[in-house]
Short mmCIF file of C-alpha atoms in Angstrom, two decimals:
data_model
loop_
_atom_site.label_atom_id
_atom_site.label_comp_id
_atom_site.label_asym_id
_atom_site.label_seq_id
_atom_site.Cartn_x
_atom_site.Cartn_y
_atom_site.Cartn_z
CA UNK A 1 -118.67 124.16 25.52
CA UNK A 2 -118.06 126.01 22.00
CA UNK A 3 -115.21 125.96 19.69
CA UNK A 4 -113.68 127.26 16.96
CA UNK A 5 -114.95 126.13 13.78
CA UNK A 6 -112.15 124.93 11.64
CA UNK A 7 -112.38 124.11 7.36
CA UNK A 8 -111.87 121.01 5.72
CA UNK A 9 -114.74 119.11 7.86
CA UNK A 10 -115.92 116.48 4.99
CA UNK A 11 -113.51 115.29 2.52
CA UNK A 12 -115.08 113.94 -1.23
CA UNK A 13 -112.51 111.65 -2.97
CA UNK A 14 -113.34 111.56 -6.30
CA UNK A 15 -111.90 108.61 -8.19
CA UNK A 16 -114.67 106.18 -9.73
CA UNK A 17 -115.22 106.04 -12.92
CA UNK A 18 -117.85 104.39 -15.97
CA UNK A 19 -115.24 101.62 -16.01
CA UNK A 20 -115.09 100.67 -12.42
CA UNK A 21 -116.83 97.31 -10.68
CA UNK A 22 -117.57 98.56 -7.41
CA UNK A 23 -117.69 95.48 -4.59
CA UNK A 24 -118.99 96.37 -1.18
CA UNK A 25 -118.47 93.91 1.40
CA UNK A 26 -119.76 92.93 4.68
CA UNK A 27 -117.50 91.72 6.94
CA UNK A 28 -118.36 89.18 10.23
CA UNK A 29 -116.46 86.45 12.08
CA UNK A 30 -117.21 83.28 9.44
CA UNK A 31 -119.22 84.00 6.61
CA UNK A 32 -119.10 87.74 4.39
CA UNK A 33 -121.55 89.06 2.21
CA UNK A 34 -120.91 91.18 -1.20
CA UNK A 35 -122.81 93.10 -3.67
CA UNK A 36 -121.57 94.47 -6.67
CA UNK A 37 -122.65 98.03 -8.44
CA UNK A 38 -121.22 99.80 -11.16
CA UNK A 39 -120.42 103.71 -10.63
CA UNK A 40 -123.92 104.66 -10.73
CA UNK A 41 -125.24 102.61 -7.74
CA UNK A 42 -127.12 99.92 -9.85
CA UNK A 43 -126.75 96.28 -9.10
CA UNK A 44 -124.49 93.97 -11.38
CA UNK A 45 -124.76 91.26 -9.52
CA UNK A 46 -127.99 88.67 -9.87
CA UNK A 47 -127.82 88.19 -5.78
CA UNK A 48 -125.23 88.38 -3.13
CA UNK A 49 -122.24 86.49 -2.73
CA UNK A 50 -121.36 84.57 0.77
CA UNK A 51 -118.27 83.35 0.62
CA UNK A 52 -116.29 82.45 4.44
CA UNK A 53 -113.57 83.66 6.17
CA UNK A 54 -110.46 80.79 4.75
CA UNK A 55 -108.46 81.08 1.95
CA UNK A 56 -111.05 79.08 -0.27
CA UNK A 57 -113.34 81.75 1.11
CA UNK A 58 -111.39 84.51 -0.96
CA UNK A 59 -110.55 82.94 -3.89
CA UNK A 60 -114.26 82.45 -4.62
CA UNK A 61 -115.07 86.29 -4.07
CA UNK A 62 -111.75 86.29 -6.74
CA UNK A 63 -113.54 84.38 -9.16
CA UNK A 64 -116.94 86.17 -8.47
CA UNK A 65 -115.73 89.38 -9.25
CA UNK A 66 -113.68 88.09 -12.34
CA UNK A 67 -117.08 86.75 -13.75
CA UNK A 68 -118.45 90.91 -13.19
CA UNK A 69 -116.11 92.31 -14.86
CA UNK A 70 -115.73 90.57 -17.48
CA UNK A 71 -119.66 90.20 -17.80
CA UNK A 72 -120.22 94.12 -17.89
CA UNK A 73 -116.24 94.64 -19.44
CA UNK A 74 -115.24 97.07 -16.42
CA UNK A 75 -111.57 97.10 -16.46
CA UNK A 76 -111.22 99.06 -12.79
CA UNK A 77 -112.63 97.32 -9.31
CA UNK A 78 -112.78 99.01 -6.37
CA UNK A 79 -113.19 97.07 -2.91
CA UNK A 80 -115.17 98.65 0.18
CA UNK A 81 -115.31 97.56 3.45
CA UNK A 82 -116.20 98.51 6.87
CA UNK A 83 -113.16 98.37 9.50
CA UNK A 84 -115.58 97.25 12.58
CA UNK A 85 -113.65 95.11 14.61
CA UNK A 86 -110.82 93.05 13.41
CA UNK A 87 -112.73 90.97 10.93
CA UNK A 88 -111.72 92.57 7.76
CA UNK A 89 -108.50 92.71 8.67
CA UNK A 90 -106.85 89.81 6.86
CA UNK A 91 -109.01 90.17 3.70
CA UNK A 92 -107.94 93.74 2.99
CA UNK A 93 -104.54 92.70 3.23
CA UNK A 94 -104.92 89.47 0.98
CA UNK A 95 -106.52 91.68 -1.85
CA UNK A 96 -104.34 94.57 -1.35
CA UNK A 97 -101.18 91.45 -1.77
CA UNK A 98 -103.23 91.46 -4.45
CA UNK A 99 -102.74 94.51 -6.22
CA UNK A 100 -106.62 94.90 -5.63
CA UNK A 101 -107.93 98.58 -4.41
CA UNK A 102 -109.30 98.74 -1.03
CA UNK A 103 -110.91 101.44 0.90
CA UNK A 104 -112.56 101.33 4.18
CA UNK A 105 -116.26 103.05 4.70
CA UNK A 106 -117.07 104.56 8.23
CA UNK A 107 -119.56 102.53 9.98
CA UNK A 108 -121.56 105.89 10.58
CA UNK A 109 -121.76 106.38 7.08
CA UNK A 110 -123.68 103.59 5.87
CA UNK A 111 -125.93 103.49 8.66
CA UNK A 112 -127.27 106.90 7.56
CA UNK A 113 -127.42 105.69 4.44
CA UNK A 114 -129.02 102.19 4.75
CA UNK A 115 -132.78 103.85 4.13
CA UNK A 116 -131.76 105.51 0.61
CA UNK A 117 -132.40 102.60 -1.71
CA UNK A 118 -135.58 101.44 -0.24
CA UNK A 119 -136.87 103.89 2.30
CA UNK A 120 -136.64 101.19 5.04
CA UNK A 121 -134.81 100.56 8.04
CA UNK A 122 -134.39 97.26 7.55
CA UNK A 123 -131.17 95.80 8.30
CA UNK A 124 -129.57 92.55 6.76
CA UNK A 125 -126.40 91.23 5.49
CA UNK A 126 -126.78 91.93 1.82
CA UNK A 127 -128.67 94.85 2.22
CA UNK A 128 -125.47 96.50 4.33
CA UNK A 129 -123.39 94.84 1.50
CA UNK A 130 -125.24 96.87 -1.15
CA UNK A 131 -125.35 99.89 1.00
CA UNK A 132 -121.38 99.83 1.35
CA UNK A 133 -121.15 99.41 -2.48
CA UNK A 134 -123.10 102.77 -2.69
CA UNK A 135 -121.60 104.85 -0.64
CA UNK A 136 -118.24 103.84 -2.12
CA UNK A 137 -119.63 104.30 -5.66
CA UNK A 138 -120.47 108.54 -4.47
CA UNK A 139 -116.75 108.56 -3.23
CA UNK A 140 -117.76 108.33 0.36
CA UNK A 141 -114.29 106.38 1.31
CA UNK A 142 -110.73 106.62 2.59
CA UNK A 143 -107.76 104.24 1.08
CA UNK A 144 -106.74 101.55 2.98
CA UNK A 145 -102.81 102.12 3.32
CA UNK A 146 -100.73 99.37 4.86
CA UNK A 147 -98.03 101.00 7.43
CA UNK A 148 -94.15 100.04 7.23
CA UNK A 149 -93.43 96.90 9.91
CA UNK A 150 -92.42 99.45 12.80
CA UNK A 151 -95.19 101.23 12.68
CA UNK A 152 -97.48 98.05 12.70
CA UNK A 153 -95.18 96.49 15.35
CA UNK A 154 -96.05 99.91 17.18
CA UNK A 155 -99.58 98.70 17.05
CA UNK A 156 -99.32 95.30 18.33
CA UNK A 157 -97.32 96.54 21.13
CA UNK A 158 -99.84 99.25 22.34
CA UNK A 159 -102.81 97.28 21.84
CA UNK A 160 -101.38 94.49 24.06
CA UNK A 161 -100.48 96.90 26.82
CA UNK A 162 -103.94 98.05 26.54
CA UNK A 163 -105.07 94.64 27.19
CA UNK A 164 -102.86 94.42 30.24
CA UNK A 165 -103.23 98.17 32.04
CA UNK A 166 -107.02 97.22 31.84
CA UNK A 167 -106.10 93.98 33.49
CA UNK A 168 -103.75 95.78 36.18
CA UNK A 169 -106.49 98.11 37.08
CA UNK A 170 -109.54 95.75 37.27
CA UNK A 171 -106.51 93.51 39.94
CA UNK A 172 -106.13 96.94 41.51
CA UNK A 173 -109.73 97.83 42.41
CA UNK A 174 -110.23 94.69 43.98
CA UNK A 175 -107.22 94.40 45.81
CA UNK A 176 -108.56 97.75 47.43
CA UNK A 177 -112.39 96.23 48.21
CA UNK A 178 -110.62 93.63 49.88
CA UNK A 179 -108.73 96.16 51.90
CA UNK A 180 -111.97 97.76 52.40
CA UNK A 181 -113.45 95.16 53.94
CA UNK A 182 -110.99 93.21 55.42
CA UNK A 183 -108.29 96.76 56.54
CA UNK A 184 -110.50 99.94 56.25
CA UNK A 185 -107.86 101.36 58.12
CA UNK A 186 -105.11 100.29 55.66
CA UNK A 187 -105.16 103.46 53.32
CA UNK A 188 -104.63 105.76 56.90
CA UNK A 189 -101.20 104.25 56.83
CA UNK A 190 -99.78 103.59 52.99
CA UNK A 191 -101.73 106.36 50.68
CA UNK A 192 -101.16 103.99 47.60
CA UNK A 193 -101.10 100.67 48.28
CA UNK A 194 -98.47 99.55 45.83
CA UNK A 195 -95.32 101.44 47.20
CA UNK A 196 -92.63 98.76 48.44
CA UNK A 197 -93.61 98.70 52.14
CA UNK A 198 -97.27 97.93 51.37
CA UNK A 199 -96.54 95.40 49.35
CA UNK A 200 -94.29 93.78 51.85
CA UNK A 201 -97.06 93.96 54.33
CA UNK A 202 -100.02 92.56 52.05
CA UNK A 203 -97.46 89.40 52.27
CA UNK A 204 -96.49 89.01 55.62
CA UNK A 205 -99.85 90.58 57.21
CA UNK A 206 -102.37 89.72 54.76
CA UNK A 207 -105.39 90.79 57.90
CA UNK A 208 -104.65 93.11 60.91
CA UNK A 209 -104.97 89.99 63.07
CA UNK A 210 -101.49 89.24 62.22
CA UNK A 211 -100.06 92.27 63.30
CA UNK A 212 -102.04 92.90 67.09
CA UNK A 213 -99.13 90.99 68.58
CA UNK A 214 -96.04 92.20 66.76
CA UNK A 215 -93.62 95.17 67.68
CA UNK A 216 -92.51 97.59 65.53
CA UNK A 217 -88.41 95.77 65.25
CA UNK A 218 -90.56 92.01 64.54
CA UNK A 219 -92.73 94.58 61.50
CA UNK A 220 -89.34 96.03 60.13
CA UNK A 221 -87.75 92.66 59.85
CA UNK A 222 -90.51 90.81 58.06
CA UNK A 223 -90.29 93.68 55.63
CA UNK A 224 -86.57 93.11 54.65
CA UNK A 225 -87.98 89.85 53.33
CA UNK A 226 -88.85 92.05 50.58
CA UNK A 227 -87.19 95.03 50.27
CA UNK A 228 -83.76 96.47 51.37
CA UNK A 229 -84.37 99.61 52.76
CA UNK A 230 -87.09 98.14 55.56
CA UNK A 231 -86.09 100.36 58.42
CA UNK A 232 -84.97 103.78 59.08
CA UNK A 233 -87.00 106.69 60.68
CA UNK A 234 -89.86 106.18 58.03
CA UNK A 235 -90.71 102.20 58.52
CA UNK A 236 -90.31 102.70 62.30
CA UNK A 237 -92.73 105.14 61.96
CA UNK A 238 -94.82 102.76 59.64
CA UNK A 239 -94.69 100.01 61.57
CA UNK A 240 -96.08 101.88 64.47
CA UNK A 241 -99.12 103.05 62.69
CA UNK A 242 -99.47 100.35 61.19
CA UNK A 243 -99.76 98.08 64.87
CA UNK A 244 -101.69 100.68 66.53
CA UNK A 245 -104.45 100.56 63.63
CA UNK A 246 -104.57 96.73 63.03
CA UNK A 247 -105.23 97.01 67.10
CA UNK A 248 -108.55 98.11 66.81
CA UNK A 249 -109.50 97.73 63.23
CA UNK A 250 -113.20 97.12 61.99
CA UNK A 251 -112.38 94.88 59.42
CA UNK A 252 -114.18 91.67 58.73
CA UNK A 253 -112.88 88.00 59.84
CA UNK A 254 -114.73 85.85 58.52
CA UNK A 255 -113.70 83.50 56.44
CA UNK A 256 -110.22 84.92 57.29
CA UNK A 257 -108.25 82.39 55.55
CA UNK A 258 -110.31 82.11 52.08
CA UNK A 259 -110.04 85.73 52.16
CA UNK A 260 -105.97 85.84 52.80
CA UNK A 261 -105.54 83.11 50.03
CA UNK A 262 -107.93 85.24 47.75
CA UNK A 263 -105.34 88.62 48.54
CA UNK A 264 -102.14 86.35 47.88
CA UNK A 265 -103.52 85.77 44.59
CA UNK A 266 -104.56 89.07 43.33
CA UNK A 267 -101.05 89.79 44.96
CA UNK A 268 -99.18 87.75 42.48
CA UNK A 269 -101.27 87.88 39.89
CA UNK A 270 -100.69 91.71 40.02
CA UNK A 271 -96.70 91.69 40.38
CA UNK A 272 -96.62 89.31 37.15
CA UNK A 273 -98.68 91.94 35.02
CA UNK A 274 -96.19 94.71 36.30
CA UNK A 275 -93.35 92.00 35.08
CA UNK A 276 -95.42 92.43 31.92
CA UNK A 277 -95.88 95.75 31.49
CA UNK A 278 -92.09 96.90 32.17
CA UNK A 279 -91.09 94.34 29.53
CA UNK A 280 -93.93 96.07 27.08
CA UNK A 281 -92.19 99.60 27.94
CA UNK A 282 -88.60 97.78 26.58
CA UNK A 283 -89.87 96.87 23.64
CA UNK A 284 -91.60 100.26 23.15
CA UNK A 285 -88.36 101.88 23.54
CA UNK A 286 -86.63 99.31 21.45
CA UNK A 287 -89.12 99.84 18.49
CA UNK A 288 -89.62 103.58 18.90
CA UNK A 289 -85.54 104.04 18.18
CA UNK A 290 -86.01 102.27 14.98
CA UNK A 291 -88.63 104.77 13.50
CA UNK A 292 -86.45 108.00 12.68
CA UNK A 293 -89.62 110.57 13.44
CA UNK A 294 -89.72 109.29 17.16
CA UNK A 295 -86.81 110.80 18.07
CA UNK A 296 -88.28 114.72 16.52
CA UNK A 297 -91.04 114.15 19.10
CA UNK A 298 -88.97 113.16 21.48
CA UNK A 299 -87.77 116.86 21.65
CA UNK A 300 -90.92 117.75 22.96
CA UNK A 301 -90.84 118.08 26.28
CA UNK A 302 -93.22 116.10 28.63
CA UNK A 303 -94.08 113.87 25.36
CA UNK A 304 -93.32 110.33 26.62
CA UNK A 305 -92.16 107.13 25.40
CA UNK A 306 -95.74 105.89 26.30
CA UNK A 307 -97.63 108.77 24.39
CA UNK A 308 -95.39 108.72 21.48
CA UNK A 309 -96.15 104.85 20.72
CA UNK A 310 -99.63 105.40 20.89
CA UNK A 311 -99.78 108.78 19.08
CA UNK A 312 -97.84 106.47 16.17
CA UNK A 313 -100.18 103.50 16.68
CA UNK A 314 -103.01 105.19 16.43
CA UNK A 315 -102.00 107.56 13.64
CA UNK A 316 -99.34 105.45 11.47
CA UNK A 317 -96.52 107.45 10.15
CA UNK A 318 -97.44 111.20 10.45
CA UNK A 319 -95.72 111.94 7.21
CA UNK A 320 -98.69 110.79 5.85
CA UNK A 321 -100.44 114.39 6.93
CA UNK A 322 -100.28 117.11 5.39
CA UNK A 323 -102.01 119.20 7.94
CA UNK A 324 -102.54 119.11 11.60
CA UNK A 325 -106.52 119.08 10.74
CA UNK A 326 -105.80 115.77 9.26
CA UNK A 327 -104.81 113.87 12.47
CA UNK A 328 -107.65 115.71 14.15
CA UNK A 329 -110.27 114.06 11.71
CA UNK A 330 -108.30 111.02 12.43
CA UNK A 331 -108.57 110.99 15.88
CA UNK A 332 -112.39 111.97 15.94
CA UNK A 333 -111.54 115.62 17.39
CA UNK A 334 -112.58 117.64 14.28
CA UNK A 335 -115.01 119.75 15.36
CA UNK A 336 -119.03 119.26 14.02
CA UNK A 337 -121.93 121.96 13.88
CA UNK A 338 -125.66 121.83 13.71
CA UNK A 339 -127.48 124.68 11.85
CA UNK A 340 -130.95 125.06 10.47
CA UNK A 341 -132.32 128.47 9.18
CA UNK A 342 -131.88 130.99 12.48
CA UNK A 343 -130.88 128.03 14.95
CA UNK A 344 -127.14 127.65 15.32
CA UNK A 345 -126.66 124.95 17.24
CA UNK A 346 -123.79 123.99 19.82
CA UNK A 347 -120.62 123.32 18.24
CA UNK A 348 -119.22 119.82 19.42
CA UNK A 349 -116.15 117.36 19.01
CA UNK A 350 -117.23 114.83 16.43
CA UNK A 351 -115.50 111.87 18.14
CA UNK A 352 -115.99 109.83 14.57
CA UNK A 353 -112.38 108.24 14.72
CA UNK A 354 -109.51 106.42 16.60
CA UNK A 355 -110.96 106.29 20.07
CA UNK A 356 -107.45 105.31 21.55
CA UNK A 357 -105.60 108.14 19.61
CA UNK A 358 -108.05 110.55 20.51
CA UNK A 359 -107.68 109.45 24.53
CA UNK A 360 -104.07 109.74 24.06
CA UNK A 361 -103.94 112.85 22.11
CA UNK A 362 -105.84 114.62 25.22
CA UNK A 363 -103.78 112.93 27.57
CA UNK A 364 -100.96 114.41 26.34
CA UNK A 365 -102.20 117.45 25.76
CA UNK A 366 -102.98 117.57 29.80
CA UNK A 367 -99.59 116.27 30.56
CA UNK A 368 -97.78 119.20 27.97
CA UNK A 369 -100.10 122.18 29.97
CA UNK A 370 -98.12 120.82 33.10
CA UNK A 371 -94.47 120.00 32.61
CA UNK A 372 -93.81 121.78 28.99
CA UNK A 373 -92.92 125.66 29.56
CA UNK A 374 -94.30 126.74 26.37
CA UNK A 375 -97.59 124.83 26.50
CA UNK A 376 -98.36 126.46 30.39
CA UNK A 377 -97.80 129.34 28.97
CA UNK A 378 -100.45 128.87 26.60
CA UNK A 379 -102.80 127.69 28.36
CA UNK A 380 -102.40 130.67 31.28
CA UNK A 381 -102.72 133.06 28.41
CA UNK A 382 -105.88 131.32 27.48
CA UNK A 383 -107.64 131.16 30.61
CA UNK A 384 -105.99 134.93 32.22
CA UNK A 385 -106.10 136.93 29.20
CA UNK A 386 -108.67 135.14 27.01
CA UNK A 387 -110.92 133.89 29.37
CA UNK A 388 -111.12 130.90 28.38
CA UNK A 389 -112.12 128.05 30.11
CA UNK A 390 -109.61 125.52 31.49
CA UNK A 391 -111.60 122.62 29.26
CA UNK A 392 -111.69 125.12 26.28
CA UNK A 393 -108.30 126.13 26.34
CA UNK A 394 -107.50 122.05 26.93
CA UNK A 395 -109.15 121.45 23.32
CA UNK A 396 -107.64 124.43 21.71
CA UNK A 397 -103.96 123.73 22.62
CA UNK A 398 -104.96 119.62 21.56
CA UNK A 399 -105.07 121.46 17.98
CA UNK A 400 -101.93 122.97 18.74
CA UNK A 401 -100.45 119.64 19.46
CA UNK A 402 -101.20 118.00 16.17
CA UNK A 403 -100.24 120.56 14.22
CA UNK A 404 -97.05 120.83 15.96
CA UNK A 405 -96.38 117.31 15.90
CA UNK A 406 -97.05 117.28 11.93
CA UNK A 407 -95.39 120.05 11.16
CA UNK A 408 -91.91 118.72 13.45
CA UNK A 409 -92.29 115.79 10.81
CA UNK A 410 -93.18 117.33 7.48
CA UNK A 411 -90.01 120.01 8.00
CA UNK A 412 -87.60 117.24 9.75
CA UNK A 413 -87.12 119.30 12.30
CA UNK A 414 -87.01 119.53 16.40
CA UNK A 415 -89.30 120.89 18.72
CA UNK A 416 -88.82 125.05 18.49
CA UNK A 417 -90.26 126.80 21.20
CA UNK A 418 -89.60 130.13 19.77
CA UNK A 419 -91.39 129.26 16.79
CA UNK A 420 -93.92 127.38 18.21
CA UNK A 421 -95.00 130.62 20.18
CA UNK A 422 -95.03 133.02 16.88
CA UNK A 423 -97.00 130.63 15.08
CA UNK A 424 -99.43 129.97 18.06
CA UNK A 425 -99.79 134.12 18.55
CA UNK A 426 -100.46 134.31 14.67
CA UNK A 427 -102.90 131.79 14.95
CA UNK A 428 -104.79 133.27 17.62
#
């Protein structure tokens, strides 16, 4: 697949200075590991500190670094870090209480660099220290900026739905091997398995043994156990299917009764995570009409409630960005090239960000090509007129999202399709 290439692919901040300690800092679950260096890479520090994850933990890296700088007089201290996992989490935002600089390092970043001080692929805890120190010390960073409480709230929310849609589906598949095994015939009858009537059934029938010697009236009435609407033309005809396959189904008996327990689990188990999940989409909602730039994207058609919040979690507050480019790079889906002499390599998505933001960012993007007028249009224009393919023309209109979506914010303004159009023609 090739793309575009678009500018503004490596960003250099340049902010250190003579007078600046620089700290690099290793971050894992108990104990971290610093180095300091001043702005030209060399050591300060007569060996590493380890100092733990606790509150005593940080005041001693305090006190270590006051010793530095007033050892070598450096008035400035910058603090680098590595945002792997959730580790470093609580001490950025203890220094950055602080007053204290911190900027995050991307993990790819200092593993390409871990051979430049001693030609060596060695890898240690003080040495990565040191190695974070020096790439923050060539201006190899990004600031840490702490987002306003909705927008972290926004965060907590979507990562905890995460947790439970991954639950839900792992439930899901094996509420359909046991339906395999035990019903092959089961999906003949209810396509998905979770409308209202199959649900009803997975209670009353767990196995088709239960249903050889039941007529289609004795069916219908179970079912109102659990639903309203039981009968009518439709469950009649359900019912009847539904007898007529359990009559001469394949499915395995033994161990019926382990097996029907086992299904009445994964039954309730499942209804309490969709319990969970509704109450999730609430409190989406609930936060999402507290930040005032929701409600701009919400003028996008065929942008939901559900993309929104994790567009926002993922990205923070897109005032923020200047440029659609920006939330790209943020979301990994700026665009990389290899090139040597005559070779020109394959040009490919970089995927060095937000993995999340970038899933939901193309997810949307799919979603927009299908419901949203203006975005079909697009895309036919790509693929009819540009010949394009459908992937390619997928990845192109993504950048068309996140510009859009910036630009809505940055000129407080709704979703235009005129505009949006003219801009997009322009473009192109």
């Amino acid at each position: 697949m090739k793309f575009k290439q678009s500018d503004g692919q490596n960003q250099r901040i340049e902010r250190i200075t003579t007078s600046h300690l620089v700290v690099g800092i290793d971050m894992a679950k108990e104990v971290h590991v610093a180095q300091a260096t001043n702005f030209r890479g060399i050591v300060l520090s007569s060996r590493h500190l380890s100092f733990k994850n606790t509150i005593e933990g940080f005041e001693k890296l305090q006190r270590w670094i006051d010793g530095l700088q007033q050892k070598h007089r450096l008035k400035s201290l910058i603090i680098g870090m590595e945002p792997t996992g959730h580790y470093w989490y609580n001490l950025a935002n203890w220094l950055d209480d602080k007053g204290i600089n911190v900027v995050l390092v991307n993990p790819a970043t200092t593993k390409r660099n871990k051979e430049n001080r001693d030609n060596s692929p060695s890898k240690s805890d003080p040495k990565d220290a040191l190695v974070i120190a020096d790439v923050v010390s060539r201006g190899y960073y990004y600031d840490y900026t702490r987002q306003a409480t909705n927008f972290q709230r926004i965060r907590t929310i979507m990562s905890d739905r995460e947790f439970w849609v991954t639950n839900s589906v792992r439930l899901q598949n094996r509420i359909i091997r046991w339906l395999d095994m035990r019903f092959p015939e089961y999906t003949t009858v209810f396509k998905h398995w979770t409308c209202p009537r199959s649900i009803a059934t997975l209670k009353e029938f767990p196995s088709p043994l239960e249903l050889k010697d039941q007529s289609t009236a004795d069916v219908i009435t179970r079912w109102r156990n659990h639903m309203k609407r039981a009968g009518g033309s439709t469950g009649i005809q359900k019912a009847a299917e539904l007898i007529s396959h359990a009559s001469k189904s394949v499915g395995d008996t033994t161990a019926l009764e382990d097996a029907k327990q086992d299904l009445q689990r994964l039954i309730d188990e499942y209804e309490r995570i969709v319990d969970i999940l509704e109450q999730i989409e609430k409190d989406i909602a609930t936060v999402l009409d507290e930040i005032p730039i929701a409600s701009q994207l919400r003028s996008l058609k065929g942008l939901g409630p559900i993309y929104i919040a994790a567009i926002l979690s993922g990205a923070g507050d897109l005032k923020q960005y200047a440029h659609g480019r920006q939330l790209l790079r943020r979301a990994g889906l700026n665009l990389a090239e290899s090139m040597s002499g005559k070779r020109k390599g394959e040009i490919v998505i970089s995927k060095r960000g937000d993995a999340k933001l970038r899933k939901y960012l193309y997810l949307a993007t799919l979603t927009l090509v299908g419901i949203n007028a203006v975005f079909r249009q697009l895309h036919e224009e790509n693929v009819q007129i540009k010949h394009m393919s459908k992937q390619q023309s997928v990845f192109k209109l993504l950048g068309k999202l996140a510009r859009v979506l910036v630009g809505m914010v940055q000129r407080d303004e709704s979703f235009t399709p005129e505009k949006t159009i003219h801009n997009y023609t322009q473009a192109a």
